[in-house]
CSV table of C-alpha atoms in Angstrom, one decimal:
chain,number,residue,atom,x,y,z
A,1,MET,CA,17.0,-7.6,-11.1
A,2,PRO,CA,20.2,-7.7,-9.0
A,3,SER,CA,21.7,-11.1,-8.4
A,4,VAL,CA,21.1,-12.8,-5.1
A,5,PRO,CA,24.1,-13.6,-3.0
A,6,LYS,CA,24.9,-17.2,-2.7
A,7,GLN,CA,24.6,-17.1,1.1
A,8,GLN,CA,21.0,-16.2,0.8
A,9,ASP,CA,20.4,-19.0,-1.7
A,10,SER,CA,21.8,-21.6,0.7
A,11,THR,CA,19.7,-20.5,3.6
A,12,ARG,CA,16.5,-19.6,1.7
A,13,VAL,CA,13.4,-21.7,2.5
A,14,PRO,CA,11.1,-21.7,-0.6
A,15,VAL,CA,8.1,-23.0,1.3
A,16,LEU,CA,8.1,-19.9,3.5
A,17,ASP,CA,7.5,-17.8,0.4
A,18,LEU,CA,4.3,-19.9,-0.2
A,19,LEU,CA,3.3,-19.6,3.4
A,20,ARG,CA,3.6,-15.9,3.3
A,21,LEU,CA,1.2,-15.8,0.4
A,22,ALA,CA,-1.2,-18.0,2.3
A,23,ALA,CA,-1.0,-15.7,5.3
A,24,VAL,CA,-1.7,-12.6,3.3
A,25,GLY,CA,-4.5,-14.4,1.6
A,26,ALA,CA,-6.0,-15.1,5.0
A,27,VAL,CA,-5.8,-11.4,5.9
A,28,ILE,CA,-7.4,-10.4,2.6
A,29,LEU,CA,-10.2,-12.9,3.3
A,30,TYR,CA,-10.6,-11.3,6.7
A,31,HIS,CA,-10.9,-7.8,5.3
A,32,TYR,CA,-13.2,-8.5,2.4
A,33,GLY,CA,-15.3,-11.2,4.1
A,34,PHE,CA,-15.6,-10.0,7.6
A,35,TRP,CA,-14.1,-6.6,8.5
A,36,GLY,CA,-13.9,-4.3,5.5
A,37,THR,CA,-12.5,-0.8,5.7
A,38,ALA,CA,-14.7,2.0,7.0
A,39,SER,CA,-16.2,4.4,4.5
A,40,HIS,CA,-17.2,7.7,6.2
A,41,GLY,CA,-17.5,5.8,9.5
A,42,VAL,CA,-19.7,3.0,8.1
A,43,GLN,CA,-18.1,-0.4,8.0
A,44,LYS,CA,-18.4,-2.0,4.5
A,45,VAL,CA,-17.8,-5.7,4.0
A,46,ALA,CA,-17.6,-7.1,0.4
A,47,MET,CA,-18.6,-10.7,1.1
A,48,PRO,CA,-20.3,-10.9,4.5
A,49,TYR,CA,-21.6,-14.4,3.8
A,50,LEU,CA,-18.0,-15.6,4.2
A,51,ALA,CA,-17.8,-14.2,7.8
A,52,PRO,CA,-17.9,-17.5,9.7
A,53,VAL,CA,-14.7,-18.5,8.0
A,54,ALA,CA,-13.2,-15.2,7.1
A,55,GLN,CA,-13.3,-13.9,10.7
A,56,TYR,CA,-10.4,-16.1,11.6
A,57,GLY,CA,-8.2,-14.6,8.9
A,58,PHE,CA,-6.8,-12.1,11.4
A,59,LEU,CA,-4.5,-14.9,12.4
A,60,GLY,CA,-2.6,-14.4,9.2
A,61,VAL,CA,-0.8,-11.4,10.8
A,62,PRO,CA,0.7,-13.3,13.8
A,63,VAL,CA,1.7,-16.1,11.4
A,64,PHE,CA,3.6,-13.4,9.5
A,65,PHE,CA,5.3,-12.5,12.8
A,66,ALA,CA,6.4,-16.1,13.3
A,67,ILE,CA,7.9,-16.1,9.8
A,68,SER,CA,9.5,-12.7,10.5
A,69,GLY,CA,11.2,-14.2,13.6
A,70,PHE,CA,12.8,-16.8,11.4
A,71,VAL,CA,13.8,-14.4,8.7
A,72,ILE,CA,15.2,-11.7,11.1
A,73,ALA,CA,17.3,-14.3,12.8
A,74,TYR,CA,18.9,-15.0,9.4
A,75,SER,CA,19.2,-11.4,8.5
A,76,ALA,CA,21.0,-10.6,11.8
A,77,GLU,CA,23.5,-13.4,11.3
A,78,GLY,CA,27.0,-12.1,10.6
A,79,ARG,CA,25.9,-8.4,10.7
A,80,THR,CA,26.8,-5.6,13.0
A,81,PRO,CA,23.9,-3.7,14.6
A,82,ILE,CA,24.4,-0.9,12.0
A,83,GLY,CA,24.4,-3.5,9.2
A,84,PHE,CA,21.3,-5.1,10.5
A,85,ALA,CA,19.5,-1.8,10.8
A,86,ILE,CA,20.5,-0.8,7.2
A,87,ALA,CA,19.3,-4.2,5.9
A,88,ARG,CA,15.9,-4.0,7.5
A,89,PHE,CA,15.3,-0.3,6.8
A,90,SER,CA,16.2,-0.6,3.2
A,91,ARG,CA,14.0,-3.7,2.9
A,92,ILE,CA,10.8,-2.4,4.4
A,93,TYR,CA,10.8,1.4,4.2
A,94,PRO,CA,11.1,2.2,0.4
A,95,THR,CA,8.4,-0.3,-0.4
A,96,PHE,CA,6.2,1.1,2.4
A,97,VAL,CA,6.6,4.7,1.0
A,98,ILE,CA,5.8,3.6,-2.5
A,99,CYS,CA,2.7,1.7,-1.5
A,100,MET,CA,1.5,4.3,1.0
A,101,THR,CA,1.9,7.0,-1.6
A,102,LEU,CA,0.0,5.0,-4.2
A,103,THR,CA,-2.8,4.4,-1.7
A,104,PHE,CA,-2.8,8.2,-0.8
A,105,LEU,CA,-2.9,9.4,-4.4
A,106,THR,CA,-5.5,6.9,-5.5
A,107,THR,CA,-7.7,7.8,-2.5
A,108,LEU,CA,-7.2,11.5,-3.0
A,109,LEU,CA,-8.0,11.4,-6.8
A,110,LEU,CA,-10.7,8.7,-6.9
A,111,GLY,CA,-11.9,7.9,-3.4
A,112,GLN,CA,-13.1,11.2,-1.9
A,113,ALA,CA,-16.7,10.2,-2.2
A,114,HIS,CA,-16.1,7.5,0.4
A,115,PHE,CA,-12.8,8.2,2.1
A,116,HIS,CA,-11.0,11.4,3.3
A,117,VAL,CA,-7.3,11.8,3.2
A,118,THR,CA,-5.0,14.8,3.6
A,119,TRP,CA,-1.4,15.8,2.7
A,120,GLY,CA,-0.8,16.1,6.5
A,121,GLN,CA,-1.9,12.5,6.9
A,122,TRP,CA,0.5,11.4,4.1
A,123,LEU,CA,3.3,13.3,5.8
A,124,ALA,CA,2.7,11.7,9.2
A,125,ASN,CA,2.5,8.3,7.6
A,126,LEU,CA,6.1,8.7,6.3
A,127,PHE,CA,7.0,8.0,9.9
A,128,ILE,CA,5.0,4.8,9.8
A,129,ALA,CA,3.6,5.3,13.3
A,130,ALA,CA,1.2,8.1,12.2
A,131,PRO,CA,-1.1,8.0,15.2
A,132,MET,CA,1.8,9.2,17.4
A,133,LEU,CA,1.7,12.4,15.3
A,134,GLY,CA,-2.1,12.7,15.6
A,135,GLN,CA,-3.0,11.3,12.2
A,136,PRO,CA,-4.7,8.0,11.3
A,137,TYR,CA,-2.9,5.3,9.3
A,138,MET,CA,-3.2,5.7,5.6
A,139,ASP,CA,-4.3,2.1,5.7
A,140,ASP,CA,-5.6,0.3,8.8
A,141,ALA,CA,-3.2,-2.6,8.0
A,142,TYR,CA,-0.2,-0.5,8.9
A,143,TRP,CA,-0.6,-1.2,12.6
A,144,SER,CA,1.4,-4.4,12.3
A,145,LEU,CA,4.4,-2.5,10.7
A,146,VAL,CA,4.9,-0.7,14.0
A,147,ILE,CA,5.2,-4.0,15.8
A,148,GLU,CA,7.6,-5.3,13.2
A,149,VAL,CA,9.8,-2.2,13.5
A,150,MET,CA,9.8,-2.5,17.3
A,151,PHE,CA,11.0,-6.1,16.9
A,152,TYR,CA,13.8,-4.9,14.6
A,153,VAL,CA,14.8,-2.2,17.2
A,154,TRP,CA,15.1,-4.8,19.9
A,155,VAL,CA,17.2,-7.1,17.7
A,156,ALA,CA,19.5,-4.3,16.8
A,157,LEU,CA,19.9,-3.4,20.5
A,158,LEU,CA,20.5,-7.0,21.5
A,159,LEU,CA,23.2,-7.2,18.8
A,160,ALA,CA,24.8,-4.1,20.1
A,161,TRP,CA,24.9,-5.6,23.6
A,162,GLY,CA,26.5,-8.7,22.2
A,163,ILE,CA,23.8,-11.1,23.5
A,164,PHE,CA,21.8,-11.9,20.3
A,165,PRO,CA,21.7,-14.7,19.4
A,166,ARG,CA,24.2,-16.0,21.9
A,167,LYS,CA,21.8,-15.7,24.8
A,168,ILE,CA,18.6,-16.4,22.9
A,169,GLY,CA,17.2,-18.7,25.6
A,170,THR,CA,17.5,-16.1,28.3
A,171,ILE,CA,16.1,-13.4,26.0
A,172,ILE,CA,13.0,-15.5,25.2
A,173,LEU,CA,12.4,-16.5,28.8
A,174,ALA,CA,12.6,-12.9,29.9
A,175,TRP,CA,10.4,-11.8,27.0
A,176,ILE,CA,7.7,-14.3,27.8
A,177,ALA,CA,7.9,-13.5,31.6
A,178,ILE,CA,7.3,-9.8,30.7
A,179,THR,CA,4.5,-10.8,28.4
A,180,PHE,CA,2.6,-12.8,31.1
A,181,ALA,CA,3.3,-10.3,33.8
A,182,ASN,CA,1.7,-7.6,31.7
A,183,GLU,CA,-1.1,-9.6,30.1
A,184,LEU,CA,-2.3,-11.1,33.4
A,185,THR,CA,-1.9,-8.1,35.7
A,186,PHE,CA,-1.8,-4.4,34.7
A,187,ASN,CA,-2.1,-4.8,30.9
A,188,LEU,CA,-0.3,-1.5,30.4
A,189,PRO,CA,-0.4,-0.2,26.8
A,190,ILE,CA,3.2,1.1,27.0
A,191,VAL,CA,4.5,-2.3,28.0
A,192,ASP,CA,2.4,-3.9,25.3
A,193,LYS,CA,3.9,-1.6,22.6
A,194,LEU,CA,7.4,-1.6,23.9
A,195,PHE,CA,7.7,-5.4,24.3
A,196,MET,CA,5.1,-6.5,21.7
A,197,ALA,CA,3.5,-8.3,24.6
A,198,ALA,CA,0.4,-9.3,22.5
A,199,ASP,CA,2.5,-11.1,19.9
A,200,SER,CA,5.8,-12.0,21.5
A,201,GLY,CA,5.2,-15.7,21.4
A,202,PHE,CA,4.9,-15.7,17.6
A,203,PHE,CA,8.2,-13.9,17.1
A,204,ALA,CA,9.8,-16.2,19.7
A,205,VAL,CA,8.6,-19.3,17.8
A,206,GLY,CA,10.2,-18.0,14.6
A,207,LEU,CA,13.5,-17.3,16.4
A,208,LEU,CA,13.6,-20.7,17.8
A,209,ILE,CA,12.7,-22.4,14.6
A,210,TYR,CA,15.7,-20.7,13.0
A,211,GLN,CA,17.9,-22.1,15.7
A,212,HIS,CA,16.6,-25.6,14.9
A,213,TYR,CA,17.1,-24.9,11.2
A,214,ARG,CA,20.7,-24.0,11.7
A,215,GLY,CA,21.4,-27.3,13.5
A,216,ARG,CA,20.7,-26.9,17.2
A,217,ARG,CA,19.1,-30.0,18.7
A,218,ASP,CA,18.7,-30.1,22.5
A,219,MET,CA,15.9,-30.5,25.1
A,220,ARG,CA,16.2,-26.9,26.1
A,221,LEU,CA,15.4,-25.7,22.6
A,222,TYR,CA,12.4,-28.0,22.4
A,223,SER,CA,11.2,-26.9,25.8
A,224,LEU,CA,11.5,-23.3,24.8
A,225,LEU,CA,9.8,-23.9,21.5
A,226,THR,CA,6.9,-25.6,23.3
A,227,LEU,CA,6.7,-22.7,25.8
A,228,ALA,CA,6.7,-20.1,22.9
A,229,MET,CA,4.0,-22.0,21.0
A,230,GLY,CA,1.9,-22.1,24.1
A,231,THR,CA,2.4,-18.4,24.7
A,232,ALA,CA,1.5,-17.6,21.1
A,233,THR,CA,-1.7,-19.6,21.4
A,234,PHE,CA,-2.6,-18.0,24.7
A,235,GLN,CA,-2.0,-14.5,23.1
A,236,ALA,CA,-4.2,-15.3,20.1
A,237,VAL,CA,-7.0,-16.5,22.4
A,238,HIS,CA,-6.5,-13.6,24.8
A,239,LYS,CA,-7.0,-11.1,21.9
A,240,LEU,CA,-10.5,-12.5,21.2
A,241,GLU,CA,-12.1,-10.4,23.9
A,242,ARG,CA,-10.9,-7.1,22.5
A,243,LEU,CA,-11.3,-8.3,19.0
A,244,GLY,CA,-15.0,-9.2,19.7
A,245,VAL,CA,-15.6,-5.7,21.1
A,246,HIS,CA,-13.9,-4.1,18.1
A,247,THR,CA,-15.6,-6.1,15.4
A,248,HIS,CA,-18.8,-7.1,17.1
A,249,GLY,CA,-18.0,-10.7,16.2
A,250,SER,CA,-18.1,-14.0,18.1
A,251,PHE,CA,-15.0,-16.2,17.9
A,252,ASP,CA,-14.5,-19.7,19.1
A,253,PRO,CA,-11.3,-20.0,21.1
A,254,ARG,CA,-11.0,-23.7,20.2
A,255,VAL,CA,-10.9,-22.8,16.5
A,256,VAL,CA,-8.2,-20.2,17.2
A,257,THR,CA,-6.2,-22.7,19.2
A,258,VAL,CA,-6.2,-25.3,16.5
A,259,ILE,CA,-5.4,-22.7,13.8
A,260,CYS,CA,-2.4,-21.4,15.9
A,261,ILE,CA,-1.0,-24.8,16.5
A,262,VAL,CA,-1.4,-26.0,13.0
A,263,SER,CA,-0.1,-22.8,11.5
A,264,LEU,CA,3.0,-22.7,13.7
A,265,GLY,CA,3.6,-26.4,13.1
A,266,THR,CA,3.4,-25.7,9.4
A,267,VAL,CA,6.0,-23.0,9.6
A,268,PHE,CA,8.3,-25.4,11.4
A,269,ALA,CA,7.7,-28.2,8.9
A,270,ALA,CA,8.3,-25.7,6.0
A,271,THR,CA,11.9,-25.2,7.2
A,272,ARG,CA,12.5,-29.0,6.8
A,273,ILE,CA,11.5,-28.9,3.1
A,274,LYS,CA,14.5,-27.9,0.9
A,275,SER,CA,12.7,-27.6,-2.5
A,276,VAL,CA,9.3,-27.4,-4.1
A,277,PRO,CA,8.2,-28.7,-7.5
A,278,LEU,CA,7.6,-25.2,-8.8
A,279,PRO,CA,9.8,-22.9,-10.9
A,280,ASP,CA,12.2,-20.9,-8.7
A,281,SER,CA,11.2,-17.7,-10.4
A,282,LEU,CA,7.6,-18.3,-9.5
A,283,VAL,CA,8.4,-19.0,-5.9
A,284,ARG,CA,10.5,-15.9,-5.7
A,285,ALA,CA,7.7,-13.8,-7.2
A,286,VAL,CA,5.2,-15.3,-4.7
A,287,GLY,CA,7.4,-14.3,-1.8
A,288,GLY,CA,8.2,-10.9,-3.3
A,289,ILE,CA,4.6,-9.7,-3.8
A,290,THR,CA,3.4,-10.6,-0.3
A,291,TYR,CA,4.7,-7.4,1.4
A,292,PRO,CA,3.4,-4.9,-1.2
A,293,LEU,CA,0.2,-6.9,-1.5
A,294,TYR,CA,-0.4,-6.6,2.3
A,295,LEU,CA,0.3,-2.8,2.1
A,296,LEU,CA,-2.0,-2.2,-0.9
A,297,HIS,CA,-5.0,-4.6,-0.5
A,298,LEU,CA,-7.2,-2.9,2.0
A,299,GLN,CA,-7.6,0.9,1.6
A,300,LEU,CA,-6.6,1.1,-2.1
A,301,GLY,CA,-8.6,-2.0,-2.9
A,302,TYR,CA,-11.7,-0.7,-1.3
A,303,VAL,CA,-11.4,2.6,-3.1
A,304,LEU,CA,-11.4,0.7,-6.4
A,305,LEU,CA,-14.1,-1.6,-5.3
A,306,LEU,CA,-16.5,1.1,-4.3
A,307,MET,CA,-15.8,2.9,-7.6
A,308,MET,CA,-17.0,-0.2,-9.4
A,309,THR,CA,-20.1,-0.8,-7.4
A,310,PRO,CA,-21.8,0.7,-4.3
A,311,VAL,CA,-22.7,-2.8,-3.3
A,312,PRO,CA,-19.6,-5.0,-3.5
A,313,ASP,CA,-20.2,-8.6,-4.7
A,314,ALA,CA,-18.0,-11.6,-5.3
A,315,VAL,CA,-17.2,-10.8,-8.9
A,316,SER,CA,-16.1,-7.2,-8.3
A,317,THR,CA,-14.2,-8.3,-5.3
A,318,ALA,CA,-12.3,-11.0,-7.2
A,319,LEU,CA,-11.5,-8.4,-9.9
A,320,VAL,CA,-10.1,-5.9,-7.3
A,321,VAL,CA,-8.1,-8.5,-5.5
A,322,ALA,CA,-6.6,-9.7,-8.8
A,323,GLY,CA,-5.8,-6.1,-9.6
A,324,MET,CA,-4.1,-5.7,-6.3
A,325,VAL,CA,-2.0,-8.8,-7.0
A,326,VAL,CA,-0.9,-7.4,-10.4
A,327,LEU,CA,-0.1,-4.1,-8.8
A,328,ALA,CA,1.9,-5.7,-6.0
A,329,TRP,CA,3.8,-7.7,-8.6
A,330,PHE,CA,4.6,-4.5,-10.5
A,331,VAL,CA,5.8,-2.8,-7.4
A,332,TRP,CA,8.0,-5.8,-6.5
A,333,ARG,CA,9.3,-6.3,-10.0
A,334,PHE,CA,10.1,-2.8,-11.1
A,335,LEU,CA,10.1,-0.4,-8.2
A,336,GLU,CA,11.1,-2.2,-5.0
A,337,GLY,CA,14.5,-3.5,-6.2
A,338,PRO,CA,15.9,-0.2,-7.4
A,339,ALA,CA,14.6,1.7,-4.4
A,340,HIS,CA,16.0,-1.0,-2.0
A,341,ASP,CA,19.4,-0.9,-3.7
A,342,LEU,CA,19.6,2.9,-3.7
A,343,VAL,CA,18.7,3.2,0.0
A,344,ARG,CA,20.9,0.3,1.1
A,345,ASP,CA,24.0,1.6,-0.8
A,346,LYS,CA,23.6,5.2,0.4
A,347,LEU,CA,23.2,4.1,4.0
A,348,THR,CA,26.1,1.6,3.8
A,349,MET,CA,28.3,4.3,2.3
A,350,LEU,CA,27.3,6.8,5.0
A,351,ALA,CA,28.0,4.2,7.7
A,352,SER,CA,31.4,3.4,6.1
A,353,ARG,CA,32.4,7.1,6.2
A,354,HIS,CA,31.8,7.1,9.9
A,355,GLY,CA,33.8,3.9,10.4
A,356,TRP,CA,30.7,1.7,11.1
A,357,PRO,CA,31.1,-1.7,9.5
A,358,SER,CA,28.1,-3.5,8.3
A,359,ARG,CA,29.4,-7.1,8.4
A,360,LEU,CA,31.2,-9.2,11.0
A,361,GLY,CA,33.5,-12.1,10.4
A,362,ARG,CA,32.0,-15.5,9.9
A,363,PRO,CA,29.5,-16.1,12.7
A,364,GLY,CA,30.7,-19.7,13.3
A,365,ASN,CA,28.7,-21.5,15.9
A,366,ALA,CA,27.7,-18.5,18.0
A,367,LEU,CA,24.1,-18.9,16.8
A,368,LEU,CA,23.9,-22.3,18.5
A,369,THR,CA,24.9,-21.3,21.9
A,370,ASP,CA,22.4,-20.5,24.6
A,371,GLY,CA,22.1,-18.4,27.7
């Protein structure tokens, strides 16, 4: 494995790696205990008796968004817009292509009795937002990647305009204003997608937690953080109406509110913990497998599950999930690193040829200023 730069070591938050695994675990519980993938249009759920608890696992995804806000704020520090774009693209895209292709080939070879995939679908999914090209996602979990990528695009643009993170307060206030204007009035899909209006509060919480982590302490920050947490909780509860129609489930908004507040509070508390009593290699592995595990667990997992038994049970489900963990580890340990380094180095070299630097000088205290 390539060595990790010392700057990353000094800023790394090991507890966030553990929280990422908890979040993906919640999503897996949701998909196997409440909302399984559809086989020929028929929804299959491996462990429906877990539904009263598993149905709230959908909140694992927005918790990922909050963690992403923190991580992206760090990733953007000291980078030019080009450098940031290269860092994020090389981080998510090679792993996505590897996992998407594994899912496609496994489904094509072993899952045709239950699922239908085509080479055209695989080709469209190379662009991540496959529905824009008239094809379904290779895995239903990919919808969240589109939101992540849109977040990256906005951060790159704000870096290019020279206002991120210098005007972070103004950015978040404007973002939340757009969110409520859309959510409470026209609810336009284009605004929702362009400004991530259904999840903006979670990203904003992560961005503000990073400001606190880097040493900012003032009433404006705490006020913004309270506003962002309230927005995130509102958004999670607001989703329940659409989610209930989509899943035919019944959700308690009080439970969702408590989960949101506790989860976001836990992310904040995690940044205050400098070390954990676990081997560093284990913590890194836990953080490393979460992304490929998220990409692999649903469609590919159900292909294998339905191969084992037409009526999934707890034992077969546990075996499949364990297999997905092992596969995710393999992707992270042996495939992701070389692919990431190759793409990053090629893009950095290309940018350098055009005179586009990837790094700025030392960021100093620019992170701690506010608009």
